[in-house]
Amino acid sequence: MTFSEIKWDAIFDVDLAIQSFPYLLGGLPNTLWISFVSMFFGLLLGLLLALGKLSPTRLLRYPSTFYISFMRGVPILIILFILYSGFPFIGIEFAALTAAILGFSLNSAAYIAEIIRSSIRAVDDGQVEAARSLGMGKWLTLKGVVLPQATRIALPPLSNVFLDLIKASSLAAMITVPEIFNKAKIVGGREFDYMTVYIVVALIYWAICTFMSFFQEWLERHFERYLDTPKL
C-alpha cells in the first residue's frame, strides 16, 4: 500500500465520536471502580507481603517470596480468565466485575510489595536504631518512623502502579465487564468504525491518567515534610 492509498477520511469520524461519547463514558464508573478498589486491596496485601518477605521467619518469608514471584511472572489476562472461566469448573463462580477486581488486586499486590519492601529498606538504619534507643518497640518504630519515610519514597512508583491499573482495567473487557473499552468494542462493531471509537477511548484514558498525575504530584509535595523532619 502506498501513502496515497491510505483512507485518511476514515481515520476519525467526528459525528460518531460526539454521538458515542456519552455511551463510552457509561463505562467510566466500572473502570474507576476496578482501579481504585484493586489499588486499595493491592496496597493492603502488598504491605503484608512486603513485611512477610522482610521477616526473618521462613514460614512468612518463603510463601511471600513465592507469591510475589508467581504473580509477577504470570500475565494478568491469564489470572482474569482463571478466576472468571476456570474457577466455575471447581464449583466457584465470580461475577465478571468481582473477578476483575480480585484479579487486579492479587496481581498488583506483588508489584506493590516489592515497592514497599525496597522503600522500607531504603530508610536509614540509624533512624531505626535511634528509635529503639528511645525505647520504641518494633511495631511502634515501624509505624511512627519507618513507614512515614518509606511512604514518601514509595509514592512515585506506587502512583505508576495505579496508572498501570487504570490502563490495564481495559483487559476486564475480555471477561465481559462493561467498562470503557468493552463499550468501545460494542460501538465499533455496530457502526463498523473501530478506529474512531478507539481513538476516543485512548483520549479518555489519557485524560484520566493526566489528572491522576497531577494528584500524584500533590501527594509528593504533601509528604515532602518527612524529608525535612529532624533526624532522631
mmCIF file with all atom_site columns, C-alpha atoms in Angstrom:
data_model
loop_
_atom_site.group_PDB
_atom_site.id
_atom_site.type_symbol
_atom_site.label_atom_id
_atom_site.label_alt_id
_atom_site.label_comp_id
_atom_site.label_asym_id
_atom_site.label_entity_id
_atom_site.label_seq_id
_atom_site.pdbx_PDB_ins_code
_atom_site.Cartn_x
_atom_site.Cartn_y
_atom_site.Cartn_z
_atom_site.occupancy
_atom_site.B_iso_or_equiv
_atom_site.pdbx_formal_charge
_atom_site.auth_seq_id
_atom_site.auth_comp_id
_atom_site.auth_asym_id
_atom_site.auth_atom_id
_atom_site.pdbx_PDB_model_num
ATOM 1   C CA . MET A 1 1   ? 0.000   0.000   0.000  1.00 0.00 ? 1   MET A CA 1
ATOM 2   C CA . THR A 1 2   ? 1.250   3.447   -0.922 1.00 0.00 ? 2   THR A CA 1
ATOM 3   C CA . PHE A 1 3   ? 0.879   6.624   1.109  1.00 0.00 ? 3   PHE A CA 1
ATOM 4   C CA . SER A 1 4   ? -1.777  7.935   -1.281 1.00 0.00 ? 4   SER A CA 1
ATOM 5   C CA . GLU A 1 5   ? -3.910  4.798   -0.834 1.00 0.00 ? 5   GLU A CA 1
ATOM 6   C CA . ILE A 1 6   ? -4.473  5.394   2.880  1.00 0.00 ? 6   ILE A CA 1
ATOM 7   C CA . LYS A 1 7   ? -8.108  6.288   3.587  1.00 0.00 ? 7   LYS A CA 1
ATOM 8   C CA . TRP A 1 8   ? -7.488  9.442   5.592  1.00 0.00 ? 8   TRP A CA 1
ATOM 9   C CA . ASP A 1 9   ? -11.185 10.298  5.756  1.00 0.00 ? 9   ASP A CA 1
ATOM 10  C CA . ALA A 1 10  ? -11.842 7.032   7.647  1.00 0.00 ? 10  ALA A CA 1
ATOM 11  C CA . ILE A 1 11  ? -9.398  7.740   10.465 1.00 0.00 ? 11  ILE A CA 1
ATOM 12  C CA . PHE A 1 12  ? -11.748 9.781   12.595 1.00 0.00 ? 12  PHE A CA 1
ATOM 13  C CA . ASP A 1 13  ? -15.480 10.427  12.316 1.00 0.00 ? 13  ASP A CA 1
ATOM 14  C CA . VAL A 1 14  ? -16.249 13.498  14.410 1.00 0.00 ? 14  VAL A CA 1
ATOM 15  C CA . ASP A 1 15  ? -20.015 12.919  14.362 1.00 0.00 ? 15  ASP A CA 1
ATOM 16  C CA . LEU A 1 16  ? -19.636 9.321   15.580 1.00 0.00 ? 16  LEU A CA 1
ATOM 17  C CA . ALA A 1 17  ? -17.191 10.437  18.264 1.00 0.00 ? 17  ALA A CA 1
ATOM 18  C CA . ILE A 1 18  ? -19.651 13.018  19.610 1.00 0.00 ? 18  ILE A CA 1
ATOM 19  C CA . GLN A 1 19  ? -22.623 10.646  19.445 1.00 0.00 ? 19  GLN A CA 1
ATOM 20  C CA . SER A 1 20  ? -20.842 7.725   21.101 1.00 0.00 ? 20  SER A CA 1
ATOM 21  C CA . PHE A 1 21  ? -19.032 9.743   23.777 1.00 0.00 ? 21  PHE A CA 1
ATOM 22  C CA . PRO A 1 22  ? -21.842 9.614   26.400 1.00 0.00 ? 22  PRO A CA 1
ATOM 23  C CA . TYR A 1 23  ? -22.229 5.864   25.861 1.00 0.00 ? 23  TYR A CA 1
ATOM 24  C CA . LEU A 1 24  ? -18.499 5.287   26.239 1.00 0.00 ? 24  LEU A CA 1
ATOM 25  C CA . LEU A 1 25  ? -18.437 7.345   29.437 1.00 0.00 ? 25  LEU A CA 1
ATOM 26  C CA . GLY A 1 26  ? -21.095 4.983   30.773 1.00 0.00 ? 26  GLY A CA 1
ATOM 27  C CA . GLY A 1 27  ? -18.263 2.516   31.306 1.00 0.00 ? 27  GLY A CA 1
ATOM 28  C CA . LEU A 1 28  ? -16.168 5.011   33.277 1.00 0.00 ? 28  LEU A CA 1
ATOM 29  C CA . PRO A 1 29  ? -17.633 4.117   36.722 1.00 0.00 ? 29  PRO A CA 1
ATOM 30  C CA . ASN A 1 30  ? -16.613 0.471   36.295 1.00 0.00 ? 30  ASN A CA 1
ATOM 31  C CA . THR A 1 31  ? -13.161 1.487   35.049 1.00 0.00 ? 31  THR A CA 1
ATOM 32  C CA . LEU A 1 32  ? -12.571 3.719   38.075 1.00 0.00 ? 32  LEU A CA 1
ATOM 33  C CA . TRP A 1 33  ? -14.181 1.257   40.496 1.00 0.00 ? 33  TRP A CA 1
ATOM 34  C CA . ILE A 1 34  ? -11.899 -1.559  39.332 1.00 0.00 ? 34  ILE A CA 1
ATOM 35  C CA . SER A 1 35  ? -8.836  0.683   39.522 1.00 0.00 ? 35  SER A CA 1
ATOM 36  C CA . PHE A 1 36  ? -9.452  2.250   42.938 1.00 0.00 ? 36  PHE A CA 1
ATOM 37  C CA . VAL A 1 37  ? -10.716 -0.871  44.721 1.00 0.00 ? 37  VAL A CA 1
ATOM 38  C CA . SER A 1 38  ? -7.957  -3.035  43.255 1.00 0.00 ? 38  SER A CA 1
ATOM 39  C CA . MET A 1 39  ? -5.348  -0.484  44.324 1.00 0.00 ? 39  MET A CA 1
ATOM 40  C CA . PHE A 1 40  ? -6.791  -0.374  47.856 1.00 0.00 ? 40  PHE A CA 1
ATOM 41  C CA . PHE A 1 41  ? -6.727  -4.140  48.354 1.00 0.00 ? 41  PHE A CA 1
ATOM 42  C CA . GLY A 1 42  ? -3.435  -4.384  46.484 1.00 0.00 ? 42  GLY A CA 1
ATOM 43  C CA . LEU A 1 43  ? -1.894  -1.950  48.981 1.00 0.00 ? 43  LEU A CA 1
ATOM 44  C CA . LEU A 1 44  ? -3.172  -3.923  51.958 1.00 0.00 ? 44  LEU A CA 1
ATOM 45  C CA . LEU A 1 45  ? -1.998  -7.272  50.615 1.00 0.00 ? 45  LEU A CA 1
ATOM 46  C CA . GLY A 1 46  ? 1.205   -5.743  49.271 1.00 0.00 ? 46  GLY A CA 1
ATOM 47  C CA . LEU A 1 47  ? 2.132   -4.368  52.696 1.00 0.00 ? 47  LEU A CA 1
ATOM 48  C CA . LEU A 1 48  ? 1.597   -7.795  54.281 1.00 0.00 ? 48  LEU A CA 1
ATOM 49  C CA . LEU A 1 49  ? 3.654   -9.470  51.560 1.00 0.00 ? 49  LEU A CA 1
ATOM 50  C CA . ALA A 1 50  ? 6.456   -6.925  51.933 1.00 0.00 ? 50  ALA A CA 1
ATOM 51  C CA . LEU A 1 51  ? 6.604   -7.440  55.691 1.00 0.00 ? 51  LEU A CA 1
ATOM 52  C CA . GLY A 1 52  ? 6.465   -11.186 55.126 1.00 0.00 ? 52  GLY A CA 1
ATOM 53  C CA . LYS A 1 53  ? 9.378   -11.091 52.704 1.00 0.00 ? 53  LYS A CA 1
ATOM 54  C CA . LEU A 1 54  ? 11.386  -8.955  55.132 1.00 0.00 ? 54  LEU A CA 1
ATOM 55  C CA . SER A 1 55  ? 10.580  -11.281 58.023 1.00 0.00 ? 55  SER A CA 1
ATOM 56  C CA . PRO A 1 56  ? 13.379  -13.443 59.434 1.00 0.00 ? 56  PRO A CA 1
ATOM 57  C CA . THR A 1 57  ? 10.807  -16.209 59.845 1.00 0.00 ? 57  THR A CA 1
ATOM 58  C CA . ARG A 1 58  ? 10.954  -18.661 56.933 1.00 0.00 ? 58  ARG A CA 1
ATOM 59  C CA . LEU A 1 59  ? 7.295   -19.570 57.358 1.00 0.00 ? 59  LEU A CA 1
ATOM 60  C CA . LEU A 1 60  ? 6.445   -16.000 56.331 1.00 0.00 ? 60  LEU A CA 1
ATOM 61  C CA . ARG A 1 61  ? 9.348   -15.179 54.026 1.00 0.00 ? 61  ARG A CA 1
ATOM 62  C CA . TYR A 1 62  ? 9.185   -18.170 51.667 1.00 0.00 ? 62  TYR A CA 1
ATOM 63  C CA . PRO A 1 63  ? 5.427   -18.065 50.877 1.00 0.00 ? 63  PRO A CA 1
ATOM 64  C CA . SER A 1 64  ? 5.617   -14.283 50.377 1.00 0.00 ? 64  SER A CA 1
ATOM 65  C CA . THR A 1 65  ? 8.603   -14.621 48.059 1.00 0.00 ? 65  THR A CA 1
ATOM 66  C CA . PHE A 1 66  ? 6.894   -17.364 46.042 1.00 0.00 ? 66  PHE A CA 1
ATOM 67  C CA . TYR A 1 67  ? 3.633   -15.402 45.724 1.00 0.00 ? 67  TYR A CA 1
ATOM 68  C CA . ILE A 1 68  ? 5.424   -12.264 44.528 1.00 0.00 ? 68  ILE A CA 1
ATOM 69  C CA . SER A 1 69  ? 7.495   -14.233 42.013 1.00 0.00 ? 69  SER A CA 1
ATOM 70  C CA . PHE A 1 70  ? 4.466   -16.111 40.676 1.00 0.00 ? 70  PHE A CA 1
ATOM 71  C CA . MET A 1 71  ? 2.185   -13.099 40.277 1.00 0.00 ? 71  MET A CA 1
ATOM 72  C CA . ARG A 1 72  ? 4.905   -11.024 38.632 1.00 0.00 ? 72  ARG A CA 1
ATOM 73  C CA . GLY A 1 73  ? 5.586   -13.834 36.175 1.00 0.00 ? 73  GLY A CA 1
ATOM 74  C CA . VAL A 1 74  ? 2.002   -14.560 35.067 1.00 0.00 ? 74  VAL A CA 1
ATOM 75  C CA . PRO A 1 75  ? 0.102   -12.255 32.663 1.00 0.00 ? 75  PRO A CA 1
ATOM 76  C CA . ILE A 1 76  ? -2.861  -10.565 34.333 1.00 0.00 ? 76  ILE A CA 1
ATOM 77  C CA . LEU A 1 77  ? -5.127  -11.702 31.479 1.00 0.00 ? 77  LEU A CA 1
ATOM 78  C CA . ILE A 1 78  ? -4.480  -15.329 32.412 1.00 0.00 ? 78  ILE A CA 1
ATOM 79  C CA . ILE A 1 79  ? -5.312  -14.568 36.054 1.00 0.00 ? 79  ILE A CA 1
ATOM 80  C CA . LEU A 1 80  ? -8.592  -12.986 34.957 1.00 0.00 ? 80  LEU A CA 1
ATOM 81  C CA . PHE A 1 81  ? -9.567  -15.982 32.838 1.00 0.00 ? 81  PHE A CA 1
ATOM 82  C CA . ILE A 1 82  ? -8.642  -18.420 35.623 1.00 0.00 ? 82  ILE A CA 1
ATOM 83  C CA . LEU A 1 83  ? -10.897 -16.562 38.044 1.00 0.00 ? 83  LEU A CA 1
ATOM 84  C CA . TYR A 1 84  ? -13.779 -15.978 35.637 1.00 0.00 ? 84  TYR A CA 1
ATOM 85  C CA . SER A 1 85  ? -13.714 -19.047 33.385 1.00 0.00 ? 85  SER A CA 1
ATOM 86  C CA . GLY A 1 86  ? -11.588 -21.576 35.258 1.00 0.00 ? 86  GLY A CA 1
ATOM 87  C CA . PHE A 1 87  ? -12.968 -21.443 38.794 1.00 0.00 ? 87  PHE A CA 1
ATOM 88  C CA . PRO A 1 88  ? -16.524 -22.433 37.750 1.00 0.00 ? 88  PRO A CA 1
ATOM 89  C CA . PHE A 1 89  ? -15.109 -25.877 36.901 1.00 0.00 ? 89  PHE A CA 1
ATOM 90  C CA . ILE A 1 90  ? -14.331 -26.405 40.585 1.00 0.00 ? 90  ILE A CA 1
ATOM 91  C CA . GLY A 1 91  ? -17.663 -25.020 41.718 1.00 0.00 ? 91  GLY A CA 1
ATOM 92  C CA . ILE A 1 92  ? -16.613 -21.422 42.455 1.00 0.00 ? 92  ILE A CA 1
ATOM 93  C CA . GLU A 1 93  ? -18.170 -18.667 40.379 1.00 0.00 ? 93  GLU A CA 1
ATOM 94  C CA . PHE A 1 94  ? -17.415 -14.954 40.398 1.00 0.00 ? 94  PHE A CA 1
ATOM 95  C CA . ALA A 1 95  ? -19.355 -12.180 38.726 1.00 0.00 ? 95  ALA A CA 1
ATOM 96  C CA . ALA A 1 96  ? -17.283 -10.540 35.973 1.00 0.00 ? 96  ALA A CA 1
ATOM 97  C CA . LEU A 1 97  ? -16.711 -7.340  37.941 1.00 0.00 ? 97  LEU A CA 1
ATOM 98  C CA . THR A 1 98  ? -15.783 -9.267  41.096 1.00 0.00 ? 98  THR A CA 1
ATOM 99  C CA . ALA A 1 99  ? -13.345 -11.459 39.149 1.00 0.00 ? 99  ALA A CA 1
ATOM 100 C CA . ALA A 1 100 ? -11.738 -8.358  37.636 1.00 0.00 ? 100 ALA A CA 1
ATOM 101 C CA . ILE A 1 101 ? -11.264 -6.631  40.994 1.00 0.00 ? 101 ILE A CA 1
ATOM 102 C CA . LEU A 1 102 ? -9.947  -9.810  42.598 1.00 0.00 ? 102 LEU A CA 1
ATOM 103 C CA . GLY A 1 103 ? -7.559  -10.490 39.735 1.00 0.00 ? 103 GLY A CA 1
ATOM 104 C CA . PHE A 1 104 ? -6.131  -6.973  39.595 1.00 0.00 ? 104 PHE A CA 1
ATOM 105 C CA . SER A 1 105 ? -5.842  -6.837  43.396 1.00 0.00 ? 105 SER A CA 1
ATOM 106 C CA . LEU A 1 106 ? -3.930  -10.103 43.597 1.00 0.00 ? 106 LEU A CA 1
ATOM 107 C CA . ASN A 1 107 ? -1.672  -9.194  40.698 1.00 0.00 ? 107 ASN A CA 1
ATOM 108 C CA . SER A 1 108 ? -0.903  -5.601  41.682 1.00 0.00 ? 108 SER A CA 1
ATOM 109 C CA . ALA A 1 109 ? -0.146  -6.673  45.272 1.00 0.00 ? 109 ALA A CA 1
ATOM 110 C CA . ALA A 1 110 ? 3.003   -8.448  44.057 1.00 0.00 ? 110 ALA A CA 1
ATOM 111 C CA . TYR A 1 111 ? 4.404   -5.286  42.440 1.00 0.00 ? 111 TYR A CA 1
ATOM 112 C CA . ILE A 1 112 ? 3.313   -3.116  45.350 1.00 0.00 ? 112 ILE A CA 1
ATOM 113 C CA . ALA A 1 113 ? 5.006   -5.500  47.791 1.00 0.00 ? 113 ALA A CA 1
ATOM 114 C CA . GLU A 1 114 ? 8.359   -5.094  46.061 1.00 0.00 ? 114 GLU A CA 1
ATOM 115 C CA . ILE A 1 115 ? 7.988   -1.309  46.039 1.00 0.00 ? 115 ILE A CA 1
ATOM 116 C CA . ILE A 1 116 ? 7.134   -1.210  49.747 1.00 0.00 ? 116 ILE A CA 1
ATOM 117 C CA . ARG A 1 117 ? 9.916   -3.662  50.624 1.00 0.00 ? 117 ARG A CA 1
ATOM 118 C CA . SER A 1 118 ? 12.576  -1.662  48.798 1.00 0.00 ? 118 SER A CA 1
ATOM 119 C CA . SER A 1 119 ? 11.225  1.603   50.274 1.00 0.00 ? 119 SER A CA 1
ATOM 120 C CA . ILE A 1 120 ? 11.401  0.242   53.816 1.00 0.00 ? 120 ILE A CA 1
ATOM 121 C CA . ARG A 1 121 ? 14.964  -0.945  53.267 1.00 0.00 ? 121 ARG A CA 1
ATOM 122 C CA . ALA A 1 122 ? 15.869  2.480   51.883 1.00 0.00 ? 122 ALA A CA 1
ATOM 123 C CA . VAL A 1 123 ? 15.129  4.138   55.229 1.00 0.00 ? 123 VAL A CA 1
ATOM 124 C CA . ASP A 1 124 ? 18.385  4.856   57.062 1.00 0.00 ? 124 ASP A CA 1
ATOM 125 C CA . ASP A 1 125 ? 19.202  2.184   59.654 1.00 0.00 ? 125 ASP A CA 1
ATOM 126 C CA . GLY A 1 126 ? 20.254  4.950   62.017 1.00 0.00 ? 126 GLY A CA 1
ATOM 127 C CA . GLN A 1 127 ? 16.611  6.017   62.239 1.00 0.00 ? 127 GLN A CA 1
ATOM 128 C CA . VAL A 1 128 ? 15.584  2.578   63.500 1.00 0.00 ? 128 VAL A CA 1
ATOM 129 C CA . GLU A 1 129 ? 18.484  2.368   65.932 1.00 0.00 ? 129 GLU A CA 1
ATOM 130 C CA . ALA A 1 130 ? 17.680  5.828   67.323 1.00 0.00 ? 130 ALA A CA 1
ATOM 131 C CA . ALA A 1 131 ? 14.026  4.900   67.776 1.00 0.00 ? 131 ALA A CA 1
ATOM 132 C CA . ARG A 1 132 ? 14.979  1.705   69.594 1.00 0.00 ? 132 ARG A CA 1
ATOM 133 C CA . SER A 1 133 ? 17.346  3.657   71.864 1.00 0.00 ? 133 SER A CA 1
ATOM 134 C CA . LEU A 1 134 ? 14.408  5.851   72.840 1.00 0.00 ? 134 LEU A CA 1
ATOM 135 C CA . GLY A 1 135 ? 12.506  2.782   73.984 1.00 0.00 ? 135 GLY A CA 1
ATOM 136 C CA . MET A 1 136 ? 10.214  2.443   70.973 1.00 0.00 ? 136 MET A CA 1
ATOM 137 C CA . GLY A 1 137 ? 9.148   -1.115  70.249 1.00 0.00 ? 137 GLY A CA 1
ATOM 138 C CA . LYS A 1 138 ? 9.420   -2.860  66.884 1.00 0.00 ? 138 LYS A CA 1
ATOM 139 C CA . TRP A 1 139 ? 5.880   -2.099  65.693 1.00 0.00 ? 139 TRP A CA 1
ATOM 140 C CA . LEU A 1 140 ? 5.882   1.462   67.029 1.00 0.00 ? 140 LEU A CA 1
ATOM 141 C CA . THR A 1 141 ? 9.159   2.102   65.225 1.00 0.00 ? 141 THR A CA 1
ATOM 142 C CA . LEU A 1 142 ? 7.688   0.680   62.032 1.00 0.00 ? 142 LEU A CA 1
ATOM 143 C CA . LYS A 1 143 ? 4.508   2.755   62.317 1.00 0.00 ? 143 LYS A CA 1
ATOM 144 C CA . GLY A 1 144 ? 5.961   6.026   63.583 1.00 0.00 ? 144 GLY A CA 1
ATOM 145 C CA . VAL A 1 145 ? 9.403   6.159   61.989 1.00 0.00 ? 145 VAL A CA 1
ATOM 146 C CA . VAL A 1 146 ? 9.895   3.748   59.105 1.00 0.00 ? 146 VAL A CA 1
ATOM 147 C CA . LEU A 1 147 ? 6.551   3.740   57.257 1.00 0.00 ? 147 LEU A CA 1
ATOM 148 C CA . PRO A 1 148 ? 6.122   7.551   57.062 1.00 0.00 ? 148 PRO A CA 1
ATOM 149 C CA . GLN A 1 149 ? 9.549   7.905   55.452 1.00 0.00 ? 149 GLN A CA 1
ATOM 150 C CA . ALA A 1 150 ? 9.090   4.819   53.298 1.00 0.00 ? 150 ALA A CA 1
ATOM 151 C CA . THR A 1 151 ? 5.756   6.210   52.083 1.00 0.00 ? 151 THR A CA 1
ATOM 152 C CA . ARG A 1 152 ? 7.469   9.260   50.621 1.00 0.00 ? 152 ARG A CA 1
ATOM 153 C CA . ILE A 1 153 ? 9.988   7.052   48.845 1.00 0.00 ? 153 ILE A CA 1
ATOM 154 C CA . ALA A 1 154 ? 7.307   4.689   47.558 1.00 0.00 ? 154 ALA A CA 1
ATOM 155 C CA . LEU A 1 155 ? 4.843   7.306   46.279 1.00 0.00 ? 155 LEU A CA 1
ATOM 156 C CA . PRO A 1 156 ? 6.201   7.764   42.719 1.00 0.00 ? 156 PRO A CA 1
ATOM 157 C CA . PRO A 1 157 ? 6.423   4.037   41.883 1.00 0.00 ? 157 PRO A CA 1
ATOM 158 C CA . LEU A 1 158 ? 3.087   3.334   43.625 1.00 0.00 ? 158 LEU A CA 1
ATOM 159 C CA . SER A 1 159 ? 1.488   6.055   41.526 1.00 0.00 ? 159 SER A CA 1
ATOM 160 C CA . ASN A 1 160 ? 2.868   4.365   38.428 1.00 0.00 ? 160 ASN A CA 1
ATOM 161 C CA . VAL A 1 161 ? 1.287   1.090   39.552 1.00 0.00 ? 161 VAL A CA 1
ATOM 162 C CA . PHE A 1 162 ? -2.046  2.883   39.896 1.00 0.00 ? 162 PHE A CA 1
ATOM 163 C CA . LEU A 1 163 ? -1.748  4.417   36.432 1.00 0.00 ? 163 LEU A CA 1
ATOM 164 C CA . ASP A 1 164 ? -0.932  0.974   35.052 1.00 0.00 ? 164 ASP A CA 1
ATOM 165 C CA . LEU A 1 165 ? -4.023  -0.377  36.826 1.00 0.00 ? 165 LEU A CA 1
ATOM 166 C CA . ILE A 1 166 ? -6.225  2.235   35.180 1.00 0.00 ? 166 ILE A CA 1
ATOM 167 C CA . LYS A 1 167 ? -4.893  1.325   31.748 1.00 0.00 ? 167 LYS A CA 1
ATOM 168 C CA . ALA A 1 168 ? -4.876  -2.424  32.420 1.00 0.00 ? 168 ALA A CA 1
ATOM 169 C CA . SER A 1 169 ? -8.515  -2.270  33.541 1.00 0.00 ? 169 SER A CA 1
ATOM 170 C CA . SER A 1 170 ? -9.349  -2.332  29.831 1.00 0.00 ? 170 SER A CA 1
ATOM 171 C CA . LEU A 1 171 ? -8.473  -6.039  29.937 1.00 0.00 ? 171 LEU A CA 1
ATOM 172 C CA . ALA A 1 172 ? -11.609 -6.559  32.029 1.00 0.00 ? 172 ALA A CA 1
ATOM 173 C CA . ALA A 1 173 ? -13.470 -6.223  28.735 1.00 0.00 ? 173 ALA A CA 1
ATOM 174 C CA . MET A 1 174 ? -12.160 -9.688  27.898 1.00 0.00 ? 174 MET A CA 1
ATOM 175 C CA . ILE A 1 175 ? -14.316 -11.160 30.665 1.00 0.00 ? 175 ILE A CA 1
ATOM 176 C CA . THR A 1 176 ? -17.374 -9.075  29.684 1.00 0.00 ? 176 THR A CA 1
ATOM 177 C CA . VAL A 1 177 ? -17.082 -6.285  32.273 1.00 0.00 ? 177 VAL A CA 1
ATOM 178 C CA . PRO A 1 178 ? -18.924 -3.270  30.772 1.00 0.00 ? 178 PRO A CA 1
ATOM 179 C CA . GLU A 1 179 ? -16.118 -0.761  31.187 1.00 0.00 ? 179 GLU A CA 1
ATOM 180 C CA . ILE A 1 180 ? -14.944 1.848   28.677 1.00 0.00 ? 180 ILE A CA 1
ATOM 181 C CA . PHE A 1 181 ? -13.107 -0.459  26.278 1.00 0.00 ? 181 PHE A CA 1
ATOM 182 C CA . ASN A 1 182 ? -15.907 -3.024  26.303 1.00 0.00 ? 182 ASN A CA 1
ATOM 183 C CA . LYS A 1 183 ? -18.382 -0.333  25.282 1.00 0.00 ? 183 LYS A CA 1
ATOM 184 C CA . ALA A 1 184 ? -15.997 0.867   22.578 1.00 0.00 ? 184 ALA A CA 1
ATOM 185 C CA . LYS A 1 185 ? -15.935 -2.633  21.087 1.00 0.00 ? 185 LYS A CA 1
ATOM 186 C CA . ILE A 1 186 ? -19.736 -2.638  21.002 1.00 0.00 ? 186 ILE A CA 1
ATOM 187 C CA . VAL A 1 187 ? -19.947 0.743   19.248 1.00 0.00 ? 187 VAL A CA 1
ATOM 188 C CA . GLY A 1 188 ? -17.157 -0.145  16.830 1.00 0.00 ? 188 GLY A CA 1
ATOM 189 C CA . GLY A 1 189 ? -18.871 -3.384  15.840 1.00 0.00 ? 189 GLY A CA 1
ATOM 190 C CA . ARG A 1 190 ? -22.249 -1.711  15.454 1.00 0.00 ? 190 ARG A CA 1
ATOM 191 C CA . GLU A 1 191 ? -21.004 1.237   13.397 1.00 0.00 ? 191 GLU A CA 1
ATOM 192 C CA . PHE A 1 192 ? -18.222 -0.630  11.558 1.00 0.00 ? 192 PHE A CA 1
ATOM 193 C CA . ASP A 1 193 ? -15.785 2.038   12.710 1.00 0.00 ? 193 ASP A CA 1
ATOM 194 C CA . TYR A 1 194 ? -13.363 0.815   15.349 1.00 0.00 ? 194 TYR A CA 1
ATOM 195 C CA . MET A 1 195 ? -10.781 3.488   14.548 1.00 0.00 ? 195 MET A CA 1
ATOM 196 C CA . THR A 1 196 ? -12.875 6.419   15.742 1.00 0.00 ? 196 THR A CA 1
ATOM 197 C CA . VAL A 1 197 ? -14.116 4.887   18.991 1.00 0.00 ? 197 VAL A CA 1
ATOM 198 C CA . TYR A 1 198 ? -10.692 3.512   19.895 1.00 0.00 ? 198 TYR A CA 1
ATOM 199 C CA . ILE A 1 199 ? -9.175  6.979   19.435 1.00 0.00 ? 199 ILE A CA 1
ATOM 200 C CA . VAL A 1 200 ? -11.896 8.421   21.686 1.00 0.00 ? 200 VAL A CA 1
ATOM 201 C CA . VAL A 1 201 ? -11.199 5.747   24.311 1.00 0.00 ? 201 VAL A CA 1
ATOM 202 C CA . ALA A 1 202 ? -7.470  6.466   24.100 1.00 0.00 ? 202 ALA A CA 1
ATOM 203 C CA . LEU A 1 203 ? -8.167  10.149  24.768 1.00 0.00 ? 203 LEU A CA 1
ATOM 204 C CA . ILE A 1 204 ? -10.388 9.279   27.749 1.00 0.00 ? 204 ILE A CA 1
ATOM 205 C CA . TYR A 1 205 ? -7.668  7.108   29.319 1.00 0.00 ? 205 TYR A CA 1
ATOM 206 C CA . TRP A 1 206 ? -5.103  9.804   28.647 1.00 0.00 ? 206 TRP A CA 1
ATOM 207 C CA . ALA A 1 207 ? -7.281  12.424  30.376 1.00 0.00 ? 207 ALA A CA 1
ATOM 208 C CA . ILE A 1 208 ? -7.784  10.177  33.426 1.00 0.00 ? 208 ILE A CA 1
ATOM 209 C CA . CYS A 1 209 ? -4.085  9.403   33.758 1.00 0.00 ? 209 CYS A CA 1
ATOM 210 C CA . THR A 1 210 ? -3.142  13.059  33.295 1.00 0.00 ? 210 THR A CA 1
ATOM 211 C CA . PHE A 1 211 ? -5.484  14.053  36.142 1.00 0.00 ? 211 PHE A CA 1
ATOM 212 C CA . MET A 1 212 ? -4.070  11.303  38.355 1.00 0.00 ? 212 MET A CA 1
ATOM 213 C CA . SER A 1 213 ? -0.554  12.512  37.574 1.00 0.00 ? 213 SER A CA 1
ATOM 214 C CA . PHE A 1 214 ? -1.434  15.941  38.977 1.00 0.00 ? 214 PHE A CA 1
ATOM 215 C CA . PHE A 1 215 ? -2.805  14.230  42.089 1.00 0.00 ? 215 PHE A CA 1
ATOM 216 C CA . GLN A 1 216 ? 0.439   12.255  42.369 1.00 0.00 ? 216 GLN A CA 1
ATOM 217 C CA . GLU A 1 217 ? 2.449   15.490  42.343 1.00 0.00 ? 217 GLU A CA 1
ATOM 218 C CA . TRP A 1 218 ? 0.216   16.926  45.097 1.00 0.00 ? 218 TRP A CA 1
ATOM 219 C CA . LEU A 1 219 ? 0.768   13.834  47.243 1.00 0.00 ? 219 LEU A CA 1
ATOM 220 C CA . GLU A 1 220 ? 4.510   14.015  46.754 1.00 0.00 ? 220 GLU A CA 1
ATOM 221 C CA . ARG A 1 221 ? 4.542   17.648  47.899 1.00 0.00 ? 221 ARG A CA 1
ATOM 222 C CA . HIS A 1 222 ? 2.372   16.674  50.886 1.00 0.00 ? 222 HIS A CA 1
ATOM 223 C CA . PHE A 1 223 ? 4.874   14.044  52.013 1.00 0.00 ? 223 PHE A CA 1
ATOM 224 C CA . GLU A 1 224 ? 7.902   16.264  51.351 1.00 0.00 ? 224 GLU A CA 1
ATOM 225 C CA . ARG A 1 225 ? 7.692   17.300  55.008 1.00 0.00 ? 225 ARG A CA 1
ATOM 226 C CA . TYR A 1 226 ? 9.086   13.903  56.008 1.00 0.00 ? 226 TYR A CA 1
ATOM 227 C CA . LEU A 1 227 ? 12.273  14.743  54.148 1.00 0.00 ? 227 LEU A CA 1
ATOM 228 C CA . ASP A 1 228 ? 12.678  17.787  56.362 1.00 0.00 ? 228 ASP A CA 1
ATOM 229 C CA . THR A 1 229 ? 11.844  16.010  59.605 1.00 0.00 ? 229 THR A CA 1
ATOM 230 C CA . PRO A 1 230 ? 14.768  16.313  62.052 1.00 0.00 ? 230 PRO A CA 1
ATOM 231 C CA . LYS A 1 231 ? 16.652  13.073  62.438 1.00 0.00 ? 231 LYS A CA 1
ATOM 232 C CA . LEU A 1 232 ? 16.165  11.174  65.686 1.00 0.00 ? 232 LEU A CA 1
#
